[in-house]
C-alpha cells in the first residue's frame, strides 16, 4: 500500500496558526501525486448534519468525526496508493490513539510530525489570517501544552523558518530518499 513517497499518510500536527496547511500545500506540489485530506471539512459537514442538541464546541469531541476521519483517510490511502497529507491539529491523546493508532494497527503507514513555534509567533500568524476565529486564539495554550507529550514527537520548529524550509525538513525526515 505504501506510496512512492515512502509513506501512506503524513499527519502534520500542531497548534492553529503554526503553518500546517501552508506546509501541506507545499508538500502536495512537491509530491505531485499527493492528496491533501483536511478533516476540518468532515467537522463542517457534521456541524450541518448532527442535531444541535448533539453538537459539541469542538467537533473532534463528536465520535462520528473521529470515525469518519479515520475511515476517509484509510480509504483514500488504500484506494489510490498515493501519499495522503493530513494537516490537522490533534491534541487529545485518546483521539490520537483512536485515529492514528487504529490506522497504524490496520496496516496504514502513518508518519506523524508536530510543527511548533513560539506562542508569540503563532498569535501573530493567527492575527494575519482572514479566517481566524476567537476560538482559534483560545486554543493556542492548550495546543502548545498538550503537544509537548512524547506521543506527539517528532517536533519541527517553524519559528523563524520559511514554509519552504519546513517543507524540506519534513520531506528529508519522512519521505523515501
XYZ file of C-alpha atoms in Angstrom:
177
model
C 0.000 0.000 0.000
C 2.991 2.337 0.563
C 3.242 5.159 -1.969
C 6.281 6.314 -3.915
C 6.837 8.932 -1.191
C 7.737 6.178 1.273
C 4.625 6.533 3.429
C 0.871 6.164 3.117
C -0.130 9.078 5.339
C 1.804 12.075 6.628
C -0.038 13.735 9.508
C 1.005 17.346 10.115
C 0.003 18.208 13.666
C 0.439 21.483 15.535
C -1.377 24.419 17.054
C -3.731 26.512 14.960
C -1.608 29.043 13.064
C 1.639 27.067 13.152
C 1.676 26.501 9.372
C 0.170 23.045 8.802
C -2.000 23.963 5.808
C 0.755 26.001 4.159
C 3.280 23.176 4.524
C 0.692 20.619 3.361
C 0.125 22.593 0.159
C 3.877 22.854 -0.491
C 4.243 19.115 0.054
C 1.325 18.431 -2.293
C 3.073 20.413 -5.016
C 6.387 18.642 -4.484
C 4.879 15.166 -4.224
C 2.865 15.548 -7.404
C 0.612 12.575 -6.781
C -0.128 13.508 -3.151
C -3.654 14.089 -1.898
C -4.375 16.553 0.920
C -7.196 15.439 3.204
C -8.346 18.134 5.624
C -10.532 16.586 8.348
C -11.925 20.032 9.183
C -14.181 19.513 6.159
C -15.628 16.488 7.925
C -16.208 18.625 11.015
C -18.003 21.276 8.983
C -20.167 18.578 7.395
C -21.086 17.217 10.823
C -21.998 20.725 12.008
C -24.578 20.801 9.194
C -25.799 17.261 9.841
C -25.739 16.478 13.560
C -28.744 17.771 15.530
C -27.993 20.913 17.581
C -28.530 19.117 20.899
C -25.779 16.625 19.962
C -23.256 19.295 18.920
C -20.078 19.905 20.892
C -17.927 23.039 20.968
C -15.084 21.115 19.298
C -16.214 18.743 16.562
C -13.337 16.413 17.489
C -15.370 15.582 20.602
C -18.081 14.053 18.392
C -17.342 10.318 17.971
C -18.585 10.338 14.338
C -15.863 12.872 13.430
C -13.115 10.562 14.657
C -14.583 7.503 12.960
C -15.293 9.232 9.640
C -11.866 10.906 9.635
C -10.099 7.570 10.109
C -12.222 5.796 7.503
C -11.826 8.558 4.889
C -8.045 8.708 5.315
C -7.695 4.931 5.206
C -9.972 4.622 2.186
C -8.174 7.306 0.181
C -4.728 5.922 1.051
C -5.642 2.339 0.176
C -7.788 3.089 -2.863
C -5.410 5.400 -4.684
C -1.987 4.293 -3.417
C -0.851 7.911 -3.293
C 0.630 9.768 -0.339
C -2.044 11.376 1.806
C -1.144 14.552 3.684
C -3.329 15.453 6.664
C -2.934 18.966 8.144
C -4.878 18.645 11.378
C -4.455 19.650 14.990
C -4.896 16.596 17.191
C -4.095 17.243 20.864
C -6.136 14.707 22.855
C -4.014 11.561 23.333
C -7.098 9.328 23.281
C -8.173 10.799 19.919
C -4.626 10.396 18.568
C -4.745 6.711 19.514
C -8.271 6.309 18.177
C -7.408 7.736 14.757
C -3.676 7.392 14.114
C -3.221 4.329 16.319
C -6.039 2.455 14.595
C -4.797 3.465 11.142
C -1.378 2.047 12.052
C -2.734 -1.189 13.504
C -4.829 -1.523 10.346
C -1.661 -1.556 8.233
C -1.555 2.080 7.113
C 1.965 3.559 7.318
C 1.257 6.828 9.133
C 4.131 9.237 9.670
C 3.323 11.904 12.212
C 5.121 15.174 12.883
C 4.198 18.107 15.083
C 5.010 21.592 13.845
C 5.810 24.018 16.659
C 6.531 27.718 17.027
C 6.786 30.166 19.910
C 3.422 31.318 21.260
C 4.024 34.893 20.060
C 4.731 33.658 16.517
C 1.546 31.601 16.467
C -0.524 34.540 17.721
C 0.979 36.823 15.051
C 0.221 34.275 12.330
C -3.353 33.846 13.531
C -3.831 37.623 13.609
C -2.670 37.803 9.988
C -5.190 35.258 8.720
C -8.546 36.383 7.380
C -10.371 33.244 8.559
C -9.175 33.210 12.185
C -11.859 32.944 14.845
C -11.685 33.811 18.536
C -11.959 30.083 19.177
C -8.588 29.517 17.437
C -6.888 32.099 19.652
C -8.330 30.463 22.758
C -6.874 27.070 21.753
C -3.237 28.181 21.443
C -2.118 27.497 25.023
C -3.992 24.181 25.201
C -2.348 23.061 21.962
C 1.169 24.180 22.866
C 0.992 22.423 26.233
C -0.777 19.293 25.009
C 1.538 18.750 22.057
C 4.569 18.555 24.386
C 3.533 14.962 25.169
C 6.058 12.441 23.762
C 3.233 10.808 21.807
C 3.284 13.835 19.503
C 7.014 13.638 18.665
C 8.893 14.283 16.482
C 8.667 18.059 16.544
C 9.795 20.557 13.927
C 10.218 24.193 14.923
C 8.622 26.533 12.375
C 9.505 29.767 14.188
C 11.938 31.811 12.117
C 11.752 29.328 9.244
C 10.163 29.812 5.868
C 7.398 27.390 4.892
C 9.736 26.005 2.185
C 12.404 25.284 4.815
C 9.865 23.458 6.982
C 8.663 21.550 3.927
C 12.283 20.483 3.237
C 12.799 19.290 6.810
C 9.567 17.283 6.715
C 10.474 15.648 3.398
C 14.025 14.822 4.477
C 12.843 13.210 7.668
C 9.782 11.351 6.389
C 9.987 10.652 2.659
C 11.897 7.926 0.881
C 15.341 9.053 -0.293
